[in-house]
Coordinates of C-alpha atoms in Angstrom, one line a residue:
M1 CA -36.6 -16.4 66.2
G2 CA -34.7 -18.5 68.8
G3 CA -35.9 -20.4 71.9
P4 CA -35.8 -17.6 74.4
A5 CA -37.9 -15.3 72.1
V6 CA -40.4 -18.0 71.6
D7 CA -40.7 -18.7 75.2
G8 CA -41.2 -15.0 75.9
L9 CA -44.0 -14.9 73.3
R10 CA -45.6 -18.0 74.8
E11 CA -45.6 -16.3 78.2
R12 CA -47.6 -13.4 76.7
V13 CA -50.4 -15.3 75.1
R14 CA -53.0 -17.9 76.0
G15 CA -53.3 -19.6 72.6
A16 CA -50.9 -22.0 71.1
V17 CA -47.6 -20.8 69.6
I18 CA -46.4 -23.2 67.0
T19 CA -42.9 -23.2 65.6
P20 CA -40.9 -25.4 63.2
A21 CA -39.8 -27.5 66.2
D22 CA -43.5 -28.2 67.2
E23 CA -45.8 -31.0 66.2
G24 CA -48.4 -29.7 63.9
Y25 CA -46.3 -27.0 62.3
E26 CA -46.6 -28.4 58.7
Q27 CA -50.4 -28.1 59.0
A28 CA -50.3 -24.7 60.8
R29 CA -48.2 -23.1 58.1
R30 CA -50.4 -24.1 55.2
V31 CA -52.8 -21.7 53.5
Y32 CA -55.5 -22.1 50.9
N33 CA -53.4 -21.6 47.8
G34 CA -51.2 -24.5 47.1
T35 CA -48.6 -22.4 45.2
V36 CA -47.8 -20.7 48.5
D37 CA -45.0 -22.5 50.4
R38 CA -43.7 -20.3 53.3
R39 CA -42.2 -21.1 56.6
P40 CA -43.1 -18.5 59.4
A41 CA -41.0 -18.5 62.5
A42 CA -44.1 -18.9 64.6
V43 CA -47.9 -19.2 64.2
V44 CA -49.9 -17.9 67.1
R45 CA -53.4 -19.5 67.3
V46 CA -55.0 -16.6 69.2
A47 CA -57.5 -17.3 71.9
N48 CA -58.7 -13.8 72.4
A49 CA -58.1 -10.1 71.6
G50 CA -55.4 -10.0 74.3
D51 CA -53.4 -12.5 72.4
V52 CA -53.7 -10.4 69.3
M53 CA -52.5 -7.3 71.2
A54 CA -49.5 -9.2 72.6
A55 CA -48.6 -10.6 69.1
V56 CA -48.8 -7.3 67.5
D57 CA -46.5 -5.8 70.1
F58 CA -44.1 -8.7 69.8
A59 CA -43.9 -8.4 66.0
R60 CA -43.4 -4.7 66.2
E61 CA -40.8 -4.8 69.0
S62 CA -38.9 -7.7 67.3
G63 CA -39.0 -6.3 63.8
L64 CA -40.6 -9.4 62.5
E65 CA -42.7 -9.5 59.4
L66 CA -46.4 -10.0 60.4
A67 CA -49.1 -11.9 58.6
V68 CA -52.7 -12.0 59.6
R69 CA -54.8 -15.1 58.8
G70 CA -58.6 -15.3 58.9
G71 CA -60.0 -17.8 56.4
A72 CA -56.6 -18.1 54.7
H73 CA -58.2 -17.7 51.2
S74 CA -55.9 -14.8 50.1
A75 CA -54.8 -15.6 46.6
P76 CA -51.3 -14.2 47.1
G77 CA -51.0 -16.1 50.4
Y78 CA -50.8 -13.0 52.6
G79 CA -51.9 -15.1 55.5
T80 CA -48.4 -16.4 55.9
C81 CA -44.8 -15.3 55.6
D82 CA -41.2 -16.6 55.6
G83 CA -39.4 -16.1 58.9
G84 CA -42.0 -13.9 60.5
L85 CA -45.0 -14.2 62.8
V86 CA -48.5 -15.3 61.8
I87 CA -51.6 -14.2 63.8
D88 CA -54.0 -17.1 63.1
F89 CA -57.7 -17.0 63.8
S90 CA -58.3 -20.6 63.0
D91 CA -59.9 -21.4 66.4
R92 CA -62.1 -18.3 66.6
H93 CA -65.4 -19.1 64.9
G94 CA -67.9 -17.7 67.4
V95 CA -71.1 -16.0 66.0
R96 CA -73.7 -14.3 68.1
I97 CA -77.0 -13.4 66.4
D98 CA -79.2 -10.6 67.9
P99 CA -82.6 -11.4 66.3
V100 CA -84.2 -8.3 67.7
G101 CA -81.6 -5.8 66.7
R102 CA -80.9 -7.9 63.5
T103 CA -77.1 -7.9 63.9
A104 CA -74.4 -10.5 64.1
R105 CA -71.2 -10.3 66.1
C106 CA -68.5 -12.5 64.6
E107 CA -65.0 -13.5 65.7
G108 CA -62.1 -13.0 63.3
G109 CA -61.9 -16.6 62.1
V110 CA -65.6 -16.9 61.1
T111 CA -66.3 -18.1 57.6
W112 CA -69.3 -17.2 55.5
G113 CA -70.6 -20.7 56.1
D114 CA -70.5 -20.2 59.9
L115 CA -72.3 -16.9 59.6
N116 CA -74.9 -18.1 57.0
D117 CA -75.7 -21.1 59.1
A118 CA -76.1 -19.1 62.3
G119 CA -78.3 -16.5 60.7
Y120 CA -80.5 -19.0 58.9
A121 CA -81.9 -20.2 62.2
F122 CA -83.4 -16.7 62.6
G123 CA -84.3 -16.1 58.9
L124 CA -81.5 -13.5 58.7
G125 CA -78.4 -13.0 56.5
V126 CA -76.0 -10.6 54.9
T127 CA -74.1 -10.4 51.7
G128 CA -71.3 -13.0 51.7
G129 CA -69.0 -14.7 49.3
I130 CA -69.6 -17.3 46.6
I131 CA -67.4 -19.9 48.4
S132 CA -68.7 -20.5 52.0
T133 CA -65.3 -21.5 53.3
T134 CA -64.0 -18.0 52.6
G135 CA -63.3 -16.0 55.8
I136 CA -65.6 -13.0 56.6
A137 CA -62.5 -10.9 57.4
G138 CA -60.8 -10.7 54.1
L139 CA -63.9 -10.5 52.0
T140 CA -65.5 -7.7 54.1
L141 CA -62.2 -5.7 54.4
N142 CA -61.8 -5.9 50.6
G143 CA -65.5 -4.9 49.9
G144 CA -67.4 -8.1 49.5
F145 CA -69.5 -9.3 46.5
G146 CA -72.0 -12.1 46.7
H147 CA -75.4 -13.4 45.7
L148 CA -77.2 -10.8 47.9
A149 CA -75.3 -7.8 46.9
R150 CA -77.8 -6.2 44.5
G151 CA -80.4 -6.1 47.2
L152 CA -78.3 -5.6 50.4
G153 CA -75.2 -4.0 49.2
L154 CA -71.6 -5.1 49.6
S155 CA -70.4 -6.9 52.8
C156 CA -68.5 -3.8 53.9
D157 CA -71.7 -1.7 53.5
N158 CA -73.3 -3.9 56.2
L159 CA -70.4 -3.6 58.6
V160 CA -71.6 -1.4 61.5
S161 CA -68.8 -1.8 63.9
A162 CA -65.6 -3.7 64.5
D163 CA -63.0 -4.4 67.2
V164 CA -59.5 -3.6 65.9
V165 CA -56.0 -3.9 67.2
T166 CA -53.9 -1.3 65.5
A167 CA -50.1 -1.2 65.0
D168 CA -49.5 0.4 68.4
G169 CA -51.0 -2.7 70.1
R170 CA -54.1 -0.7 71.2
F171 CA -57.6 -2.3 71.2
R172 CA -60.2 -0.1 69.6
T173 CA -63.9 -0.5 69.0
V174 CA -64.9 1.5 65.9
S175 CA -68.3 2.5 64.7
E176 CA -70.0 5.5 63.0
E177 CA -69.9 7.2 66.5
Q178 CA -66.5 6.1 67.6
E179 CA -63.4 6.5 65.3
P180 CA -65.5 6.7 62.2
D181 CA -62.5 7.4 60.0
L182 CA -61.1 3.9 60.9
L183 CA -64.4 2.3 60.2
W184 CA -64.5 4.0 56.9
A185 CA -61.0 2.6 56.1
L186 CA -62.0 -0.9 57.1
R187 CA -64.9 -0.8 54.6
G188 CA -62.9 -1.8 51.6
G189 CA -59.3 -0.7 52.7
G190 CA -58.1 -4.3 53.1
G191 CA -55.9 -5.4 56.0
N192 CA -53.9 -2.2 56.0
F193 CA -55.1 -0.6 59.2
G194 CA -55.0 -3.3 61.9
V195 CA -56.1 -6.8 63.0
V196 CA -59.9 -7.0 63.3
T197 CA -60.8 -9.3 66.1
S198 CA -64.6 -9.1 65.7
F199 CA -67.1 -7.8 63.1
E200 CA -70.6 -6.6 63.7
Y201 CA -72.9 -6.8 60.7
R202 CA -76.4 -5.4 60.0
L203 CA -78.6 -8.4 59.0
S204 CA -81.6 -8.6 56.7
P205 CA -84.4 -11.1 56.2
V206 CA -83.0 -14.1 54.2
K207 CA -84.2 -17.6 54.4
D208 CA -84.9 -20.0 51.5
V209 CA -83.9 -19.0 48.0
V210 CA -84.8 -20.2 44.5
A211 CA -81.5 -20.8 42.9
G212 CA -79.3 -22.9 40.7
P213 CA -77.5 -22.9 37.3
F214 CA -78.9 -22.6 33.8
V215 CA -76.4 -24.3 31.4
Y216 CA -75.9 -23.3 27.8
E217 CA -73.6 -24.4 25.0
L218 CA -70.5 -22.3 24.5
E219 CA -71.7 -21.5 20.9
H220 CA -74.3 -19.3 22.6
A221 CA -72.0 -17.5 24.9
A222 CA -72.2 -14.2 23.2
E223 CA -76.0 -14.1 23.2
V224 CA -76.1 -15.3 26.8
L225 CA -73.8 -12.5 27.8
R226 CA -75.8 -9.9 25.8
F227 CA -79.0 -11.1 27.5
Y228 CA -77.3 -10.9 31.0
R229 CA -76.1 -7.4 30.2
E230 CA -79.6 -6.1 29.5
Y231 CA -81.6 -8.2 32.0
V232 CA -79.5 -7.3 35.1
R233 CA -80.0 -3.6 34.5
E234 CA -83.8 -3.7 35.4
A235 CA -84.1 -7.1 37.2
P236 CA -85.6 -6.9 40.7
E237 CA -82.9 -6.3 43.3
E238 CA -83.8 -9.5 45.1
L239 CA -82.2 -11.4 42.2
G240 CA -78.5 -12.1 42.4
I241 CA -77.3 -13.4 39.0
F242 CA -74.0 -13.9 37.2
P243 CA -72.7 -15.7 34.1
G244 CA -69.8 -18.0 34.3
F245 CA -67.5 -20.2 32.2
H246 CA -67.1 -23.7 33.8
V247 CA -65.9 -27.2 33.1
A248 CA -68.8 -29.4 34.2
P249 CA -68.4 -31.6 37.2
P250 CA -70.8 -34.5 37.7
L251 CA -74.2 -33.0 38.5
P252 CA -77.6 -34.8 38.9
F253 CA -79.3 -32.5 36.4
L254 CA -76.5 -32.7 33.7
P255 CA -76.4 -35.6 31.1
E256 CA -73.5 -38.0 32.1
D257 CA -72.0 -37.8 28.7
R258 CA -71.5 -34.0 29.2
V259 CA -69.4 -34.2 32.3
G260 CA -66.0 -32.6 31.6
D261 CA -67.4 -30.4 28.8
S262 CA -67.2 -26.6 29.1
F263 CA -70.3 -24.5 29.2
I264 CA -71.5 -21.0 29.9
L265 CA -73.9 -20.7 32.8
L266 CA -76.3 -18.2 34.3
V267 CA -76.5 -18.6 38.0
P268 CA -79.5 -16.9 39.6
C269 CA -80.3 -16.6 43.3
W270 CA -83.8 -15.3 44.0
S271 CA -84.2 -14.2 47.6
G272 CA -87.6 -12.4 47.1
P273 CA -91.1 -13.7 47.5
P274 CA -91.2 -17.3 46.3
E275 CA -94.4 -16.7 44.4
R276 CA -92.5 -14.3 42.0
A277 CA -89.6 -16.6 41.3
E278 CA -91.0 -18.2 38.2
A279 CA -91.8 -14.9 36.5
V280 CA -88.3 -13.5 37.3
L281 CA -86.4 -16.6 36.2
A282 CA -88.5 -17.5 33.1
P283 CA -86.6 -15.2 30.8
L284 CA -83.4 -17.1 31.5
R285 CA -84.9 -20.2 29.8
D286 CA -85.3 -18.1 26.6
A287 CA -81.8 -16.5 26.7
A288 CA -80.5 -19.4 24.5
P289 CA -81.2 -23.0 24.0
L290 CA -80.7 -24.9 27.3
V291 CA -78.5 -27.9 28.0
A292 CA -79.7 -28.3 31.5
E293 CA -81.3 -26.5 34.5
G294 CA -80.6 -27.1 38.1
V295 CA -83.0 -24.6 39.8
D296 CA -84.6 -25.5 43.1
T297 CA -85.8 -24.0 46.4
V298 CA -83.0 -24.4 48.9
P299 CA -81.9 -22.9 52.2
Y300 CA -79.6 -20.0 51.5
P301 CA -76.7 -21.4 53.3
A302 CA -76.9 -24.5 51.1
F303 CA -76.8 -22.6 47.9
A304 CA -74.1 -20.3 49.2
A305 CA -71.9 -23.4 49.6
A306 CA -72.8 -24.9 46.2
F307 CA -69.4 -24.0 44.6
D308 CA -67.4 -25.2 47.6
P309 CA -66.5 -28.7 46.2
L310 CA -64.9 -27.1 43.2
L311 CA -62.3 -25.2 45.4
P312 CA -61.0 -27.4 48.1
P313 CA -58.0 -26.2 50.1
G314 CA -54.5 -27.0 48.6
L315 CA -55.2 -26.3 44.9
R316 CA -52.7 -24.2 43.0
Q317 CA -54.3 -20.9 42.2
Y318 CA -53.8 -17.7 40.3
W319 CA -56.3 -14.8 40.1
K320 CA -57.0 -11.6 38.2
G321 CA -60.0 -9.2 38.3
A322 CA -61.4 -6.2 36.5
F323 CA -64.3 -3.7 36.9
A324 CA -66.4 -2.5 34.0
T325 CA -69.1 0.2 33.9
E326 CA -70.4 -1.4 30.7
L327 CA -70.3 -5.0 29.3
T328 CA -69.5 -3.8 25.8
D329 CA -69.7 -5.9 22.7
A330 CA -65.9 -5.8 22.5
A331 CA -65.6 -7.1 26.1
I332 CA -68.1 -9.9 25.3
A333 CA -65.9 -10.8 22.3
A334 CA -62.9 -11.1 24.6
H335 CA -65.0 -13.3 27.0
T336 CA -66.1 -15.6 24.2
E337 CA -62.6 -16.0 23.0
H338 CA -60.9 -16.8 26.3
G339 CA -63.7 -18.1 28.5
P340 CA -64.2 -21.3 26.7
R341 CA -60.6 -22.2 27.3
V342 CA -61.2 -22.5 31.0
P343 CA -58.5 -25.0 31.9
T344 CA -59.8 -27.2 34.7
V345 CA -62.9 -28.1 36.5
H346 CA -61.7 -26.1 39.5
S347 CA -61.2 -22.9 37.4
A348 CA -63.8 -20.4 36.5
V349 CA -64.6 -17.0 35.1
H350 CA -67.6 -15.1 36.8
I351 CA -69.0 -11.7 36.0
Y352 CA -70.7 -10.4 39.1
P353 CA -73.2 -7.6 39.0
I354 CA -72.7 -4.7 41.5
N355 CA -75.6 -2.4 40.7
G356 CA -78.7 -2.0 42.8
A357 CA -78.0 -1.2 46.5
C358 CA -74.3 -1.1 45.7
H359 CA -74.8 2.0 43.6
R360 CA -76.8 3.8 46.2
V361 CA -73.7 4.3 48.4
P362 CA -71.5 7.3 47.4
A363 CA -68.0 6.5 46.1
D364 CA -66.5 8.4 49.0
A365 CA -68.7 6.9 51.7
T366 CA -66.5 3.8 52.1
A367 CA -62.9 3.0 51.1
F368 CA -64.4 0.8 48.3
A369 CA -64.5 3.4 45.5
H370 CA -65.9 1.7 42.4
R371 CA -69.5 2.6 42.9
E372 CA -70.1 3.5 39.3
A373 CA -68.9 0.1 38.1
T374 CA -71.7 -2.4 37.1
F375 CA -69.7 -5.6 36.5
A376 CA -66.8 -7.2 38.3
T377 CA -65.0 -10.0 36.5
V378 CA -62.9 -12.6 38.3
I379 CA -60.7 -14.9 36.3
L380 CA -59.5 -17.8 38.5
A381 CA -57.3 -20.7 37.4
A382 CA -57.0 -23.5 40.0
W383 CA -55.2 -26.8 39.3
T384 CA -53.3 -29.7 41.0
D385 CA -50.2 -30.4 39.0
P386 CA -47.2 -28.0 39.4
A387 CA -46.3 -28.9 35.8
D388 CA -49.3 -26.8 34.7
D389 CA -48.3 -23.6 36.6
A390 CA -47.1 -21.8 33.5
A391 CA -49.9 -22.7 31.2
D392 CA -52.8 -22.0 33.6
T393 CA -51.2 -18.7 34.8
A394 CA -50.7 -17.7 31.2
W395 CA -54.5 -18.3 30.5
V396 CA -55.4 -15.9 33.3
R397 CA -52.9 -13.3 32.2
G398 CA -53.9 -13.5 28.6
Y399 CA -57.6 -13.3 29.5
Y400 CA -57.0 -10.2 31.7
D401 CA -54.9 -8.5 29.0
A402 CA -57.7 -9.0 26.5
L403 CA -60.3 -7.5 28.8
A404 CA -58.1 -4.6 30.1
P405 CA -58.9 -2.2 27.1
H406 CA -62.6 -2.7 27.8
S407 CA -62.4 -2.4 31.6
D408 CA -62.3 0.5 34.1
E409 CA -59.0 1.6 35.5
G410 CA -58.3 -0.3 38.7
G411 CA -59.9 -3.4 40.0
Y412 CA -61.2 -5.3 43.1
I413 CA -58.3 -5.9 45.6
G414 CA -59.9 -9.2 46.6
F415 CA -59.2 -10.5 43.1
M416 CA -55.6 -9.3 42.9
D417 CA -52.6 -11.6 43.0
H418 CA -49.0 -11.1 44.2
D419 CA -48.0 -9.3 41.0
D420 CA -50.7 -6.6 41.3
Q421 CA -49.1 -4.2 43.8
H422 CA -48.5 -1.6 41.1
R423 CA -52.4 -1.2 40.8
I424 CA -53.0 -0.1 44.3
E425 CA -53.6 3.6 43.6
A426 CA -55.9 2.9 40.7
N427 CA -57.8 0.3 42.7
Y428 CA -58.7 3.0 45.3
R429 CA -59.2 5.8 42.9
G430 CA -60.3 9.1 44.5
N431 CA -60.1 7.5 48.0
Y432 CA -56.4 6.7 47.8
A433 CA -55.1 10.0 49.3
R434 CA -57.4 9.7 52.4
L435 CA -56.4 6.1 52.8
T436 CA -52.7 7.1 52.7
E437 CA -53.4 9.7 55.3
L438 CA -55.1 7.2 57.6
K439 CA -52.3 4.6 57.1
R440 CA -49.9 7.3 58.3
R441 CA -52.1 7.8 61.4
Y442 CA -52.8 4.2 62.4
D443 CA -49.7 2.3 60.9
P444 CA -46.9 4.8 60.2
G445 CA -44.3 2.0 60.2
N446 CA -46.3 -0.2 57.7
L447 CA -46.4 -3.1 60.1
F448 CA -49.5 -4.4 58.2
R449 CA -47.9 -4.7 54.8
L450 CA -48.7 -8.2 53.8
N451 CA -51.7 -7.2 51.8
Q452 CA -52.5 -5.1 48.7
N453 CA -50.5 -2.5 50.5
I454 CA -51.2 1.2 51.0
R455 CA -47.9 2.6 52.0
P456 CA -47.9 5.4 54.6

């Protein structure tokens, strides 16, 4: 894309247009995953929805590949491209809370940390991610698991309206009353249908939580997972909880001589009445002999950011995910074989629960279709040295292959990497045909294809 074309784009937008010739390009082209090294022709730091409309028109008219970047956490690096155009929301972090109507209106670059902090002042929140630097856009459009999902539903279940620029450059406001089909597709259909410039969420009372890890020796992993499998079936929905395999970083509640050792954790987050917390969490102390416990009463935004130091930007990453209706003994055996091999302090395996409020939404009510699944496993390798690429990627693939026979068909698109495009139809199950029809309606030329792509 030469000088005259860039000049023409600059004339059409208010935000900065950054090209390889401009200062700041090296920073502007970077995304969260350090394995992704692409060089777009231009990055448009959008200032408003008009910039988005102009950039979409420009990409379509020029035949350029188009990437959309919210929080930039996409594991496959879909927030950038080689030789194309990037719509970048890095400067759009506005959040407006309506404490009376209990809603939040958020710009496209808002992270969960931004939204959690804004809502906390009013004692309000919504299901968000486990890492607070994650953008609300990608997580919500993919479905959205988090500490509050059992009680409040997925992030996408709490999306009540959105402003969207579709492939024809039109600005649309969608809701249950206005273009409900497009809202349905945004609730779990990924970035296939347009550029969302703002999200409106329904909020619920959330303030301080009783939360923190329970740490157990790896030799007790099977009994911890069996305990979790049974306990989460009937636990109060105000309890978010998941097990995880981790290499221990320095933590104030962990013996110094255990830093660097691998453990299995149970990570609860109790958002219900504080006086009930002890009774709800007490069984976790008896699940297996404890190495350490780090539970405390903390502001929800603080706990929602607790894992952030383990995943700073720039780490090399590779992901896989799987759903399961049951956490079978055979699946537990696979976890206890592969989980203890977690390769680095930045890597992890988490098994998120998606029952409770998530199950009260019919499978065809949103694009997110896996409403009968009870567990969502994410296998994440993150490391610093390129020399470890093959070994750490192999750990993820071997783990996933061992779980696959004990998992449901399809998986969570937010946990998919670049080599998972063949799973798209299975990931959307019975909703795939409707999504394909809507893709043909709103993006017949597949302009928005840098995603887990639904082809028109």
